Tab-separated table of C-alpha atoms in Angstrom:
chain	number	residue	atom	x	y	z
A	1	MET	CA	116.450	80.416	125.160
A	2	SER	CA	118.203	82.167	128.019
A	3	LYS	CA	120.172	85.185	126.873
A	4	GLY	CA	120.735	86.744	130.256
A	5	GLU	CA	118.725	88.256	133.051
A	6	VAL	CA	115.413	89.819	132.074
A	7	VAL	CA	113.411	92.062	134.420
A	8	VAL	CA	110.199	93.949	133.623
A	9	LEU	CA	109.256	96.983	135.698
A	10	ASP	CA	105.531	96.495	135.593
A	11	PHE	CA	102.075	97.705	136.579
A	12	TRP	CA	99.339	95.078	136.336
A	13	VAL	CA	96.697	97.155	134.544
A	14	SER	CA	99.014	98.958	132.114
A	15	PRO	CA	98.353	97.736	128.567
A	16	PHE	CA	101.845	98.921	127.646
A	17	CYS	CA	103.387	96.566	130.208
A	18	MET	CA	101.151	93.750	128.951
A	19	ARG	CA	102.645	94.161	125.464
A	20	VAL	CA	106.144	93.496	126.782
A	21	LYS	CA	105.080	90.496	128.864
A	22	ILE	CA	103.093	88.930	126.008
A	23	ALA	CA	106.094	89.323	123.690
A	24	LEU	CA	108.383	87.632	126.241
A	25	GLU	CA	105.848	84.827	126.753
A	26	GLU	CA	105.573	84.318	122.986
A	27	LYS	CA	109.335	83.940	122.800
A	28	GLY	CA	109.480	81.625	125.794
A	29	VAL	CA	111.799	83.985	127.661
A	30	GLU	CA	111.972	83.702	131.433
A	31	TYR	CA	111.660	87.043	133.149
A	32	GLU	CA	111.059	88.588	136.542
A	33	GLY	CA	108.120	90.982	136.750
A	34	ARG	CA	108.468	93.688	139.414
A	35	GLU	CA	105.259	95.499	140.241
A	36	GLU	CA	105.670	99.247	140.672
A	37	ASP	CA	103.545	101.133	143.176
A	38	LEU	CA	102.643	104.000	140.866
A	39	PHE	CA	100.376	105.648	143.457
A	40	GLY	CA	102.539	105.083	146.512
A	41	GLY	CA	105.878	105.992	144.981
A	42	LYS	CA	107.972	104.878	142.034
A	43	SER	CA	111.035	102.774	142.793
A	44	GLU	CA	114.578	104.145	142.621
A	45	LEU	CA	115.279	101.590	139.930
A	46	LEU	CA	112.436	102.906	137.755
A	47	LEU	CA	113.478	106.537	138.151
A	48	LYS	CA	117.085	105.643	137.360
A	49	SER	CA	116.215	103.353	134.427
A	50	ASN	CA	113.751	105.726	132.776
A	51	PRO	CA	114.818	109.241	133.747
A	52	ILE	CA	113.168	110.819	130.683
A	53	TYR	CA	109.594	109.616	131.211
A	54	GLN	CA	109.726	107.860	134.620
A	55	LYS	CA	107.109	105.411	133.361
A	56	VAL	CA	106.513	101.699	133.088
A	57	PRO	CA	107.194	99.424	131.287
A	58	VAL	CA	110.964	99.252	131.473
A	59	LEU	CA	112.766	96.133	130.302
A	60	LEU	CA	116.085	95.511	132.015
A	61	HIS	CA	118.194	93.092	129.984
A	62	ASN	CA	121.342	92.213	131.906
A	63	GLY	CA	120.841	95.460	133.775
A	64	LYS	CA	120.565	97.629	130.636
A	65	PRO	CA	117.264	99.530	130.439
A	66	LEU	CA	114.925	99.757	127.475
A	67	CYS	CA	111.900	102.061	127.506
A	68	GLU	CA	108.760	102.669	125.437
A	69	SER	CA	106.699	99.520	124.900
A	70	THR	CA	106.722	99.461	121.075
A	71	THR	CA	110.515	99.896	121.006
A	72	ILE	CA	110.867	97.189	123.681
A	73	VAL	CA	108.740	94.721	121.672
A	74	SER	CA	110.902	95.384	118.570
A	75	TYR	CA	114.010	94.736	120.673
A	76	ILE	CA	112.596	91.482	122.054
A	77	ASP	CA	111.800	90.370	118.489
A	78	GLU	CA	115.395	91.033	117.403
A	79	VAL	CA	117.183	89.429	120.370
A	80	TRP	CA	114.920	86.342	120.519
A	81	PRO	CA	114.014	85.873	116.832
A	82	SER	CA	111.814	82.802	117.207
A	83	PRO	CA	108.899	82.834	116.620
A	84	PRO	CA	109.149	86.080	114.614
A	85	LEU	CA	106.718	88.908	115.385
A	86	LEU	CA	107.659	91.190	112.495
A	87	PRO	CA	107.385	89.879	108.904
A	88	PRO	CA	110.632	89.171	107.000
A	89	CYS	CA	110.177	91.658	104.134
A	90	ALA	CA	110.868	95.381	104.488
A	91	TYR	CA	107.467	96.460	103.143
A	92	GLY	CA	105.576	94.161	105.522
A	93	ARG	CA	107.622	95.527	108.407
A	94	ALA	CA	106.858	99.116	107.414
A	95	GLN	CA	103.150	98.286	107.306
A	96	ALA	CA	103.322	96.642	110.738
A	97	ARG	CA	105.159	99.661	112.178
A	98	PHE	CA	102.590	101.995	110.595
A	99	TRP	CA	99.642	100.250	112.273
A	100	ALA	CA	101.495	99.988	115.589
A	101	ASP	CA	102.084	103.749	115.387
A	102	PHE	CA	98.403	104.346	114.527
A	103	ILE	CA	97.323	102.269	117.536
A	104	ASP	CA	99.794	104.104	119.771
A	105	LYS	CA	98.562	107.513	118.638
A	106	LYS	CA	94.845	106.816	118.660
A	107	VAL	CA	93.471	103.957	120.743
A	108	PHE	CA	94.552	104.588	124.334
A	109	ASP	CA	93.605	108.269	124.182
A	110	ALA	CA	90.226	107.426	122.660
A	111	VAL	CA	89.565	104.910	125.453
A	112	GLY	CA	90.658	107.506	128.009
A	113	LYS	CA	88.297	110.126	126.608
A	114	ILE	CA	85.323	107.817	127.185
A	115	TRP	CA	85.998	106.964	130.844
A	116	ARG	CA	87.271	110.436	131.724
A	117	SER	CA	84.078	112.198	130.643
A	118	LYS	CA	80.309	112.174	130.934
A	119	GLY	CA	77.255	113.079	128.910
A	120	LYS	CA	77.698	114.530	125.420
A	121	VAL	CA	81.509	114.554	125.607
A	122	ALA	CA	81.525	110.831	126.416
A	123	GLU	CA	79.057	110.211	123.596
A	124	SER	CA	81.263	111.863	120.962
A	125	ALA	CA	84.314	110.116	122.465
A	126	LYS	CA	82.514	106.801	121.960
A	127	GLU	CA	81.831	107.638	118.291
A	128	GLU	CA	85.503	108.528	117.788
A	129	PHE	CA	86.587	105.281	119.447
A	130	LEU	CA	84.334	103.143	117.238
A	131	GLU	CA	85.598	104.983	114.120
A	132	ILE	CA	89.150	104.014	115.090
A	133	LEU	CA	88.149	100.361	115.593
A	134	LYS	CA	86.492	100.368	112.157
A	135	GLN	CA	89.725	101.647	110.606
A	136	LEU	CA	91.577	98.811	112.322
A	137	GLU	CA	88.982	96.353	110.997
A	138	GLY	CA	89.850	97.645	107.532
A	139	ALA	CA	93.524	96.915	108.156
A	140	LEU	CA	92.687	93.431	109.476
A	141	GLY	CA	90.581	92.579	106.418
A	142	GLU	CA	89.908	88.870	106.082
A	143	LYS	CA	93.088	87.873	107.894
A	144	ASP	CA	93.081	85.872	111.122
A	145	TYR	CA	95.547	88.252	112.708
A	146	PHE	CA	97.004	91.642	111.797
A	147	GLY	CA	100.176	89.611	111.241
A	148	GLY	CA	98.413	87.408	108.670
A	149	ASP	CA	98.221	83.690	109.466
A	150	SER	CA	100.100	84.055	112.700
A	151	PHE	CA	99.990	86.297	115.759
A	152	GLY	CA	102.475	89.104	115.164
A	153	PHE	CA	103.791	92.541	116.066
A	154	VAL	CA	100.589	94.536	115.551
A	155	ASP	CA	98.546	91.906	117.391
A	156	VAL	CA	100.905	92.177	120.397
A	157	ILE	CA	100.647	95.990	120.320
A	158	ALA	CA	96.846	96.015	120.012
A	159	ILE	CA	95.483	93.171	122.166
A	160	PRO	CA	96.382	94.572	125.613
A	161	LEU	CA	94.379	97.741	124.987
A	162	THR	CA	91.270	95.583	124.600
A	163	SER	CA	91.475	94.703	128.306
A	164	TRP	CA	90.104	98.208	128.941
A	165	PHE	CA	87.195	97.825	126.504
A	166	HIS	CA	84.835	96.145	128.977
A	167	ALA	CA	85.150	99.175	131.272
A	168	VAL	CA	84.405	101.731	128.537
A	169	GLU	CA	81.575	99.577	127.197
A	170	LYS	CA	79.942	99.855	130.605
A	171	PHE	CA	80.469	103.601	130.856
A	172	GLY	CA	79.565	104.235	127.220
A	173	GLY	CA	76.579	101.878	127.113
A	174	PHE	CA	77.662	99.952	124.011
A	175	LYS	CA	79.259	96.682	122.996
A	176	VAL	CA	82.256	96.339	120.675
A	177	GLU	CA	80.845	92.967	119.561
A	178	ASP	CA	77.722	94.652	118.167
A	179	GLU	CA	79.459	97.638	116.599
A	180	CYS	CA	82.636	95.993	115.270
A	181	PRO	CA	82.052	92.222	115.007
A	182	LYS	CA	85.239	91.529	113.017
A	183	PHE	CA	87.372	93.293	115.595
A	184	SER	CA	85.583	91.404	118.341
A	185	ALA	CA	86.263	88.097	116.556
A	186	TRP	CA	89.964	88.980	116.311
A	187	MET	CA	89.999	89.750	120.056
A	188	LYS	CA	88.525	86.328	120.846
A	189	LYS	CA	91.043	84.560	118.607
A	190	CYS	CA	93.947	86.327	120.357
A	191	MET	CA	92.562	85.521	123.796
A	192	GLN	CA	92.813	81.826	122.913
A	193	LYS	CA	96.569	82.114	122.763
A	194	GLU	CA	98.341	80.974	125.892
A	195	SER	CA	100.652	83.982	126.056
A	196	VAL	CA	97.721	86.398	125.856
A	197	ALA	CA	95.356	84.574	128.211
A	198	LYS	CA	98.106	84.380	130.822
A	199	ILE	CA	98.854	88.117	130.798
A	200	ILE	CA	95.548	89.927	130.120
A	201	PRO	CA	93.899	90.682	133.493
A	202	ASP	CA	90.270	89.973	134.371
A	203	PRO	CA	88.196	92.723	132.659
A	204	GLU	CA	86.083	93.136	135.817
A	205	LYS	CA	89.226	94.011	137.787
A	206	VAL	CA	90.180	96.572	135.129
A	207	TYR	CA	86.650	98.009	135.386
A	208	GLU	CA	87.047	98.359	139.171
A	209	PHE	CA	90.379	100.094	138.642
A	210	VAL	CA	88.805	102.569	136.197
A	211	ILE	CA	85.986	103.295	138.698
A	212	MET	CA	88.662	104.094	141.261
A	213	MET	CA	90.480	106.366	138.784
A	214	ARG	CA	87.254	108.223	138.005
A	215	LYS	CA	86.674	108.822	141.730
A	216	MET	CA	90.262	109.994	142.154
A	217	GLN	CA	89.868	112.435	139.273
A	218	GLY	CA	86.519	113.667	140.579
A	219	ILE	CA	84.525	112.477	137.587
A	220	GLU	CA	81.826	110.604	139.579
B	1	MET	CA	118.292	81.243	62.185
B	2	SER	CA	120.364	81.806	59.074
B	3	GLY	CA	120.228	79.676	55.933
B	4	ASN	CA	123.606	78.208	56.870
B	5	ASP	CA	122.320	77.260	60.279
B	6	THR	CA	119.329	75.509	58.755
B	7	THR	CA	121.511	73.568	56.322
B	8	THR	CA	123.862	72.457	59.094
B	9	LEU	CA	120.964	71.518	61.311
B	10	ARG	CA	119.332	69.392	58.572
B	11	TRP	CA	122.630	67.560	58.019
B	12	LEU	CA	122.867	66.864	61.745
B	13	LEU	CA	119.298	65.648	62.030
B	14	LYS	CA	119.802	63.357	59.019
B	15	LYS	CA	122.871	61.890	60.690
B	16	MET	CA	120.737	61.289	63.803
B	17	ARG	CA	118.311	59.372	61.518
B	18	ILE	CA	115.449	61.745	62.315
B	19	ARG	CA	112.596	61.406	59.787
B	20	ASN	CA	112.053	64.213	57.285
B	21	ASP	CA	108.656	65.296	58.598
B	22	GLU	CA	110.010	65.395	62.158
B	23	GLN	CA	113.023	67.339	60.906
B	24	VAL	CA	110.668	69.948	59.474
B	25	ASN	CA	108.749	70.246	62.779
B	26	LEU	CA	111.970	70.625	64.711
B	27	ILE	CA	113.321	73.283	62.371
B	28	ILE	CA	110.056	75.263	62.505
B	29	PHE	CA	110.128	75.085	66.319
B	30	LEU	CA	113.725	76.276	66.483
B	31	GLN	CA	113.035	79.103	64.046
B	32	LEU	CA	110.061	80.285	66.117
B	33	TYR	CA	112.148	80.041	69.300
B	34	SER	CA	114.984	82.116	67.923
B	35	LEU	CA	112.508	84.701	66.605
B	36	PHE	CA	110.285	85.133	69.657
B	37	LEU	CA	111.418	83.382	72.827
B	38	GLN	CA	115.178	83.750	72.778
B	39	PRO	CA	115.087	87.595	72.723
B	40	LEU	CA	112.909	87.549	75.849
B	41	THR	CA	115.656	85.867	77.865
B	42	PHE	CA	117.430	89.219	77.796
B	43	PHE	CA	114.915	90.513	80.342
B	44	PHE	CA	116.124	87.913	82.838
B	45	SER	CA	119.775	88.668	82.268
B	46	SER	CA	121.738	90.480	84.977
B	47	GLU	CA	122.633	93.068	82.359
B	48	PHE	CA	119.013	94.135	82.072
B	49	LEU	CA	118.153	93.773	85.766
B	50	GLU	CA	121.015	96.060	86.712
B	51	THR	CA	119.811	98.785	84.395
B	52	MET	CA	116.196	98.413	85.521
B	53	GLU	CA	115.672	100.918	88.288
B	54	ASP	CA	113.204	100.938	91.140
B	55	GLU	CA	110.446	103.465	90.725
B	56	VAL	CA	110.658	105.759	93.749
B	57	ILE	CA	108.329	108.713	94.208
B	58	LEU	CA	108.253	111.087	97.185
B	59	LEU	CA	105.110	113.085	97.978
B	60	ASP	CA	106.291	116.038	100.020
B	61	PHE	CA	105.969	119.713	100.958
B	62	TRP	CA	109.145	121.797	100.745
B	63	PRO	CA	109.264	123.290	104.298
B	64	SER	CA	108.318	120.034	106.019
B	65	MET	CA	110.968	118.793	108.428
B	66	PHE	CA	109.381	115.343	108.128
B	67	GLY	CA	109.697	115.270	104.350
B	68	SER	CA	113.310	116.449	104.638
B	69	ARG	CA	114.152	113.391	106.732
B	70	VAL	CA	113.165	111.149	103.842
B	71	ARG	CA	115.071	113.263	101.315
B	72	ILE	CA	118.242	113.123	103.414
B	73	ALA	CA	117.919	109.344	103.834
B	74	LEU	CA	117.446	108.836	100.077
B	75	ALA	CA	120.447	111.099	99.390
B	76	GLU	CA	122.602	109.178	101.872
B	77	LYS	CA	121.747	105.975	99.995
B	78	GLY	CA	122.170	107.530	96.543
B	79	VAL	CA	118.625	106.581	95.521
B	80	LYS	CA	117.132	108.324	92.492
B	81	TYR	CA	113.544	109.408	92.962
B	82	GLU	CA	110.828	111.613	91.548
B	83	TYR	CA	109.819	114.489	93.824
B	84	LYS	CA	106.178	115.595	93.831
B	85	GLU	CA	105.256	118.785	95.686
B	86	GLU	CA	101.876	118.885	97.422
B	87	ASP	CA	100.089	122.249	97.543
B	88	LEU	CA	99.474	122.259	101.291
B	89	VAL	CA	99.390	126.056	101.652
B	90	ASN	CA	96.144	126.025	99.711
B	91	ASN	CA	95.192	122.673	101.255
B	92	LYS	CA	94.968	121.077	97.808
B	93	LYS	CA	95.976	117.489	98.451
B	94	SER	CA	96.492	115.475	95.275
B	95	ASP	CA	94.425	112.394	94.440
B	96	LEU	CA	97.636	110.384	94.616
B	97	LEU	CA	98.295	111.522	98.201
B	98	LEU	CA	94.741	110.747	99.302
B	99	GLN	CA	94.970	107.348	97.632
B	100	MET	CA	98.417	106.502	99.025
B	101	ASN	CA	97.783	107.750	102.581
B	102	PRO	CA	94.039	107.431	103.187
B	103	VAL	CA	94.471	107.068	106.965
B	104	HIS	CA	96.365	110.280	107.782
B	105	LYS	CA	96.328	112.144	104.416
B	106	THR	CA	99.710	113.663	105.291
B	107	ILE	CA	103.111	113.956	103.695
B	108	PRO	CA	105.691	112.567	103.401
B	109	VAL	CA	104.677	109.421	101.525
B	110	LEU	CA	107.256	107.271	99.778
B	111	VAL	CA	105.826	105.293	96.868
B	112	HIS	CA	108.187	102.422	96.009
B	113	ASN	CA	107.215	100.480	92.888
B	114	GLY	CA	103.630	101.608	93.441
B	115	LYS	CA	103.465	100.666	97.125
B	116	PRO	CA	103.087	103.456	99.723
B	117	ILE	CA	105.038	103.826	102.958
B	118	CYS	CA	103.878	106.544	105.384
B	119	GLU	CA	105.195	108.257	108.545
B	120	SER	CA	108.691	109.751	108.160
B	121	SER	CA	110.546	107.734	110.826
B	122	ILE	CA	109.016	104.517	109.466
B	123	ILE	CA	109.987	105.537	105.915
B	124	VAL	CA	113.612	106.189	106.980
B	125	GLN	CA	113.791	102.730	108.591
B	126	TYR	CA	112.342	101.213	105.405
B	127	ILE	CA	114.921	103.016	103.249
B	128	ASP	CA	117.679	101.739	105.535
B	129	GLU	CA	116.430	98.143	105.209
B	130	VAL	CA	115.854	98.149	101.433
B	131	TRP	CA	119.031	99.969	100.354
B	132	LYS	CA	121.183	98.241	102.903
B	133	ASP	CA	124.449	98.084	100.973
B	134	LYS	CA	125.339	101.735	101.485
B	135	ALA	CA	125.534	104.170	104.430
B	136	PRO	CA	123.803	102.230	107.242
B	137	LEU	CA	121.568	104.591	109.201
B	138	LEU	CA	120.680	102.367	112.145
B	139	PRO	CA	123.259	100.563	114.277
B	140	SER	CA	123.599	96.804	113.862
B	141	ASP	CA	123.543	96.048	117.600
B	142	PRO	CA	119.939	95.489	118.857
B	143	TYR	CA	120.439	97.507	122.063
B	144	GLN	CA	121.898	100.471	120.150
B	145	ARG	CA	119.056	100.193	117.641
B	146	ALA	CA	116.519	100.340	120.476
B	147	GLN	CA	118.260	103.420	121.877
B	148	ALA	CA	118.157	105.108	118.456
B	149	LYS	CA	114.439	104.315	118.108
B	150	PHE	CA	113.782	105.623	121.623
B	151	TRP	CA	115.366	108.992	120.812
B	152	VAL	CA	113.638	109.318	117.443
B	153	ASP	CA	110.361	108.598	119.231
B	154	TYR	CA	111.258	111.305	121.812
B	155	ILE	CA	111.963	113.814	119.023
B	156	ASP	CA	108.703	112.832	117.301
B	157	LYS	CA	106.650	113.270	120.480
B	158	LYS	CA	108.287	116.356	121.920
B	159	VAL	CA	109.873	118.777	119.470
B	160	ASN	CA	107.204	119.802	116.982
B	161	SER	CA	104.489	121.179	119.245
B	162	PRO	CA	106.576	123.624	121.333
B	163	GLY	CA	108.661	124.519	118.258
B	164	ARG	CA	105.508	125.452	116.430
B	165	LYS	CA	104.282	127.517	119.380
B	166	THR	CA	107.389	129.709	119.225
B	167	TRP	CA	106.450	131.027	115.774
B	168	CYS	CA	102.739	130.372	115.481
B	169	THR	CA	101.368	131.789	118.739
B	170	LYS	CA	101.569	134.922	120.864
B	171	GLY	CA	101.833	136.015	124.472
B	172	GLU	CA	101.843	133.447	127.266
B	173	GLU	CA	101.372	130.471	124.934
B	174	GLN	CA	104.411	131.506	122.905
B	175	GLU	CA	106.480	132.062	126.043
B	176	ALA	CA	105.558	128.633	127.414
B	177	GLY	CA	106.309	127.017	124.048
B	178	LYS	CA	109.722	128.640	123.927
B	179	LYS	CA	110.633	127.469	127.465
B	180	GLU	CA	109.529	123.917	126.700
B	181	PHE	CA	111.399	123.895	123.380
B	182	VAL	CA	114.669	124.996	125.017
B	183	GLU	CA	114.247	122.350	127.761
B	184	ILE	CA	113.827	119.632	125.151
B	185	MET	CA	116.853	120.824	123.161
B	186	LYS	CA	118.897	120.759	126.382
B	187	THR	CA	117.811	117.174	127.027
B	188	LEU	CA	118.896	116.228	123.502
B	189	GLU	CA	122.195	118.075	123.939
B	190	GLU	CA	122.821	116.079	127.113
B	191	GLN	CA	122.080	112.853	125.253
B	192	LEU	CA	124.540	113.832	122.507
B	193	GLY	CA	127.273	114.321	125.118
B	194	GLU	CA	130.772	114.374	123.623
B	195	LYS	CA	129.871	112.292	120.570
B	196	PRO	CA	130.220	113.890	117.126
B	197	TYR	CA	126.822	112.487	116.158
B	198	PHE	CA	123.895	110.956	118.048
B	199	GLY	CA	124.798	107.788	116.167
B	200	GLY	CA	128.344	107.911	117.607
B	201	GLU	CA	131.102	108.278	115.039
B	202	THR	CA	128.752	108.294	112.089
B	203	PHE	CA	125.695	110.257	110.997
B	204	GLY	CA	122.612	108.119	111.548
B	205	PHE	CA	118.903	107.725	112.243
B	206	VAL	CA	118.639	110.111	115.215
B	207	ASP	CA	120.788	112.753	113.510
B	208	ILE	CA	118.586	112.635	110.400
B	209	CYS	CA	115.375	112.945	112.411
B	210	LEU	CA	116.598	115.986	114.362
B	211	ILE	CA	118.741	117.907	111.857
B	212	THR	CA	115.737	118.699	109.689
B	213	TYR	CA	114.624	121.166	112.375
B	214	TYR	CA	117.887	123.118	111.911
B	215	CYS	CA	116.530	125.293	109.089
B	216	TRP	CA	113.587	126.194	111.373
B	217	PHE	CA	115.753	127.364	114.303
B	218	TYR	CA	116.199	130.814	112.716
B	219	SER	CA	112.397	131.297	112.631
B	220	TYR	CA	111.894	129.964	116.170
B	221	GLU	CA	114.608	132.319	117.441
B	222	LYS	CA	113.375	135.364	115.537
B	223	PHE	CA	109.753	135.053	116.599
B	224	GLY	CA	110.476	133.620	120.055
B	225	LYS	CA	113.240	136.167	120.720
B	226	PHE	CA	115.924	133.819	121.999
B	227	SER	CA	119.215	132.338	120.852
B	228	LEU	CA	119.492	128.587	120.683
B	229	GLU	CA	123.272	128.882	120.298
B	230	ALA	CA	123.427	130.669	123.661
B	231	GLU	CA	121.206	128.035	125.315
B	232	CYS	CA	122.623	124.889	123.652
B	233	PRO	CA	126.037	125.636	122.109
B	234	LYS	CA	127.041	121.972	121.738
B	235	LEU	CA	123.823	121.142	119.946
B	236	ILE	CA	124.403	123.970	117.462
B	237	GLU	CA	127.968	122.690	116.941
B	238	TRP	CA	126.465	119.287	116.142
B	239	ALA	CA	123.975	120.884	113.741
B	240	LYS	CA	126.729	122.757	111.886
B	241	ARG	CA	128.710	119.518	111.662
B	242	CYS	CA	125.727	117.710	110.117
B	243	ALA	CA	125.048	120.635	107.768
B	244	GLN	CA	128.464	120.076	106.184
B	245	LYS	CA	127.270	116.752	104.840
B	246	GLU	CA	126.168	116.905	101.225
B	247	SER	CA	122.947	114.997	101.863
B	248	VAL	CA	121.989	117.623	104.467
B	249	PHE	CA	122.995	120.908	102.841
B	250	LYS	CA	121.545	119.851	99.502
B	251	THR	CA	118.244	118.913	101.143
B	252	LEU	CA	117.439	121.490	103.797
B	253	PRO	CA	115.641	124.577	102.503
B	254	ASP	CA	117.234	127.952	103.172
B	255	GLU	CA	116.359	129.195	106.678
B	256	LYS	CA	115.389	132.623	105.323
B	257	LYS	CA	112.961	130.981	102.928
B	258	VAL	CA	111.435	129.078	105.882
B	259	PHE	CA	111.218	132.387	107.766
B	260	GLY	CA	109.339	133.916	104.814
B	261	PHE	CA	106.965	130.943	104.889
B	262	CYS	CA	106.317	131.529	108.629
B	263	ILE	CA	105.562	135.216	107.988
B	264	GLU	CA	103.061	134.213	105.293
B	265	MET	CA	101.419	131.623	107.553
B	266	ARG	CA	101.190	134.029	110.499
B	267	LYS	CA	99.337	136.485	108.257
B	268	MET	CA	96.982	133.698	107.161
B	269	PHE	CA	96.301	132.777	110.803
B	270	GLY	CA	95.647	136.425	111.660
B	271	LEU	CA	98.596	136.725	114.024
B	272	ASP	CA	100.113	139.721	112.269
């Protein structure tokens, strides 16, 4: 399985970094995770490897950098083809890319709006968030995974964001399980996978992190 | 089956000692086959399959730089398609658009044999994968492909908003939009370097996704009061190079027509 040296410039609570690590785990690729101190100061390596955005994750494959989590996951799928994350047919791949793009555009920001605000603003942010989850439930349909019978590209892109749900449920006073049971069932199924369970952090720790962020941004 | 055929067949069956009543059944079967079933085999012949064309429809809006990407990609591949203009000025989205893109309700949408594909950069990748025998748009090497996708994603995230501000806003907001737009173009110019195209020696995915802004530069410059050629001469050289390609110059709307569209929209938004 080894196709060279693989390093991930990482930050434990970043759902974007989790995507890359889950993909590597799925493929059975050995990698070195290097935690970045995003508050204390980004490493020289990060700034050099991602001069445009200066963000994690960065995948370094034999020293060559790749940036932007969705692009990195596509790359991992191409270099280590087994098991495949994207479907074999062009139309299926376009659909997978569409939903990955939808998730990228909508979910993280919606989650952010809930924990970054209070009162009425948080309330309408919660409604927006649940609307998005319902749209994703529509895309999931009766399938086990977004990928169909097996865990695939869209599942990898989506599941890490759910590690932040516990925190926003607490702030928003709601439960995803009650509002979107199908989505919740999909989350549970994914969490049973070894690659996912290994990488997704304890939701309580994420909640503590979000509390800290709120304090830092003067929201409390 | 002709009369001669039937006679010959009966002789043959008699020689094979097949009973008369069975001969009759066989002949009836063969007559029915040659009348009804045999002609249908034509539809499985390569002759027919080659003439049968994919049904490709593009839902679009003429000034859209996103729609243009799809048109250029289809032209590069020599794909015939039906173009359907959406009346977005009057915000009259067709039933077909709302049905084919219920999530975003935006153009462009490619409808291939009845199945919709949405989001321009995703559509271009789809076109490249389906019509793969001609004019490859993405590199074959996975690292180069990832680089191409990174830069298309950068263009998608960064260019439209400040570009729009240069023609669609006033005062400080317009000034800030213009500064940001020039910065982004300089970053792209740096990425281009000494290569003839972003794709290297050949016109590709990144070139397609950026060149469709070229017909808008005139409007940005006129309203924003700046010269992109002065700020990013190499990028403009690249744009002129791309504009010499048939797929590009036949697709991009005239920049003066785009300018007229901007004037109309500014009036509608109460800016002038």
